[in-house]
């Protein structure tokens, strides 16, 4: 029994049914591992870009949405107005720090989980043909 795989219609690779397992094993441990590592790397890149951890760290103490009190004093030195502006600015900074730290921690959790599950899947990927060989 021959299996013929056509490549760009210019050549035909013909294998007997006895050769296919060897070609699968070769692909599984070469290109399959490379593709799996690339997929996990793409997920890690995505979560790093999605959560923008470096940007969030750089703007950690910036007021949330740059919210502040824009009211103007009525004239002269108004200590109440200055205190109010200070408190609103301080509150918005605390809100910004809290939200950014939450996103940073969530991003780190996603990145670590992706790396752990990717490594576990890589180990399973490498062991799977061996386990099938033992079971048969």
Short mmCIF file of C-alpha atoms in Angstrom, two decimals:
data_model
loop_
_atom_site.label_atom_id
_atom_site.label_comp_id
_atom_site.label_asym_id
_atom_site.label_seq_id
_atom_site.Cartn_x
_atom_site.Cartn_y
_atom_site.Cartn_z
CA UNK A 1 0.00 0.00 0.00
CA UNK A 2 1.52 3.33 -1.06
CA UNK A 3 0.53 6.76 0.20
CA UNK A 4 1.39 9.59 -2.14
CA UNK A 5 1.74 13.17 -0.90
CA UNK A 6 1.87 15.73 -3.68
CA UNK A 7 4.11 18.76 -3.11
CA UNK A 8 3.51 21.73 -5.44
CA UNK A 9 2.46 19.34 -8.20
CA UNK A 10 6.10 18.95 -9.25
CA UNK A 11 7.12 15.91 -7.29
CA UNK A 12 5.41 13.11 -5.48
CA UNK A 13 6.72 11.65 -2.26
CA UNK A 14 5.62 8.06 -2.02
CA UNK A 15 5.84 6.19 1.25
CA UNK A 16 4.87 2.72 2.14
CA UNK A 17 2.60 2.31 5.14
CA UNK A 18 5.60 1.00 7.11
CA UNK A 19 7.51 4.28 6.70
CA UNK A 20 4.79 6.68 7.84
CA UNK A 21 5.27 6.14 11.61
CA UNK A 22 8.96 7.04 11.31
CA UNK A 23 8.18 10.25 9.44
CA UNK A 24 5.54 11.14 12.01
CA UNK A 25 7.97 10.57 14.88
CA UNK A 26 10.59 12.70 13.11
CA UNK A 27 8.07 15.52 12.62
CA UNK A 28 6.72 15.15 16.17
CA UNK A 29 10.13 15.63 17.78
CA UNK A 30 11.44 18.30 15.39
CA UNK A 31 8.93 20.61 13.74
CA UNK A 32 6.14 19.76 16.20
CA UNK A 33 8.25 20.83 19.20
CA UNK A 34 9.39 24.00 17.41
CA UNK A 35 5.78 24.89 16.54
CA UNK A 36 4.62 24.24 20.11
CA UNK A 37 7.34 26.46 21.56
CA UNK A 38 6.42 29.19 19.05
CA UNK A 39 2.74 28.97 20.00
CA UNK A 40 3.50 29.29 23.71
CA UNK A 41 5.86 32.18 22.90
CA UNK A 42 3.08 33.90 20.96
CA UNK A 43 0.74 33.58 23.94
CA UNK A 44 3.40 34.98 26.27
CA UNK A 45 3.99 37.90 23.90
CA UNK A 46 0.24 38.54 23.65
CA UNK A 47 -0.31 38.64 27.41
CA UNK A 48 2.71 40.87 27.88
CA UNK A 49 1.40 43.32 25.26
CA UNK A 50 -2.24 43.03 26.36
CA UNK A 51 -1.54 43.89 30.00
CA UNK A 52 1.24 46.40 29.13
CA UNK A 53 3.10 45.67 32.34
CA UNK A 54 6.10 47.88 31.49
CA UNK A 55 3.83 50.84 30.63
CA UNK A 56 1.75 50.35 33.78
CA UNK A 57 4.89 50.30 35.92
CA UNK A 58 6.09 53.50 34.27
CA UNK A 59 2.83 55.31 35.00
CA UNK A 60 2.10 53.72 38.38
CA UNK A 61 1.66 56.97 40.34
CA UNK A 62 -0.09 59.01 37.64
CA UNK A 63 -3.62 60.03 38.69
CA UNK A 64 -6.33 57.73 37.34
CA UNK A 65 -7.45 59.08 33.95
CA UNK A 66 -5.69 62.28 35.02
CA UNK A 67 -8.83 63.22 36.89
CA UNK A 68 -8.60 66.29 39.05
CA UNK A 69 -10.70 69.17 40.27
CA UNK A 70 -10.67 71.94 37.65
CA UNK A 71 -12.60 74.51 39.65
CA UNK A 72 -10.96 77.93 39.96
CA UNK A 73 -10.61 79.77 43.27
CA UNK A 74 -12.92 82.73 43.76
CA UNK A 75 -10.06 85.09 44.50
CA UNK A 76 -7.14 85.47 46.83
CA UNK A 77 -5.49 82.65 48.70
CA UNK A 78 -8.12 80.00 49.39
CA UNK A 79 -6.67 77.38 51.73
CA UNK A 80 -9.82 75.25 51.47
CA UNK A 81 -9.50 75.20 47.69
CA UNK A 82 -5.83 74.17 47.86
CA UNK A 83 -6.63 71.42 50.39
CA UNK A 84 -9.51 70.19 48.23
CA UNK A 85 -7.28 70.06 45.12
CA UNK A 86 -4.60 68.21 47.09
CA UNK A 87 -7.07 65.64 48.43
CA UNK A 88 -8.70 65.02 45.02
CA UNK A 89 -5.26 64.59 43.42
CA UNK A 90 -4.15 62.26 46.19
CA UNK A 91 -7.35 60.19 45.94
CA UNK A 92 -7.00 59.86 42.14
CA UNK A 93 -3.38 58.76 42.56
CA UNK A 94 -4.47 56.05 45.03
CA UNK A 95 -7.16 54.90 42.60
CA UNK A 96 -4.59 54.83 39.78
CA UNK A 97 -2.07 52.86 41.85
CA UNK A 98 -4.72 50.35 42.93
CA UNK A 99 -6.04 49.74 39.41
CA UNK A 100 -2.61 49.57 37.82
CA UNK A 101 -1.26 47.19 40.48
CA UNK A 102 -4.32 44.99 39.98
CA UNK A 103 -3.68 44.83 36.23
CA UNK A 104 0.04 44.20 36.75
CA UNK A 105 -0.63 41.31 39.14
CA UNK A 106 -3.30 39.88 36.81
CA UNK A 107 -0.91 40.13 33.86
CA UNK A 108 1.89 38.42 35.77
CA UNK A 109 -0.52 35.64 36.80
CA UNK A 110 -1.56 35.09 33.17
CA UNK A 111 2.06 35.06 31.98
CA UNK A 112 3.16 32.62 34.70
CA UNK A 113 0.16 30.32 34.10
CA UNK A 114 0.81 30.36 30.35
CA UNK A 115 4.47 29.46 30.92
CA UNK A 116 3.60 26.67 33.38
CA UNK A 117 0.87 25.15 31.19
CA UNK A 118 3.07 25.53 28.11
CA UNK A 119 5.90 23.67 29.83
CA UNK A 120 3.51 20.97 31.05
CA UNK A 121 2.07 20.59 27.56
CA UNK A 122 5.58 20.38 26.10
CA UNK A 123 6.43 17.57 28.52
CA UNK A 124 3.22 15.75 27.59
CA UNK A 125 3.97 16.35 23.89
CA UNK A 126 7.41 14.82 24.22
CA UNK A 127 6.17 11.86 26.29
CA UNK A 128 3.00 11.08 24.28
CA UNK A 129 4.55 8.88 21.54
CA UNK A 130 6.58 7.04 24.15
CA UNK A 131 3.44 6.33 26.16
CA UNK A 132 1.62 5.09 23.07
CA UNK A 133 4.57 2.83 22.29
CA UNK A 134 4.46 1.40 25.82
CA UNK A 135 0.69 0.86 25.67
CA UNK A 136 0.90 -1.03 22.38
#
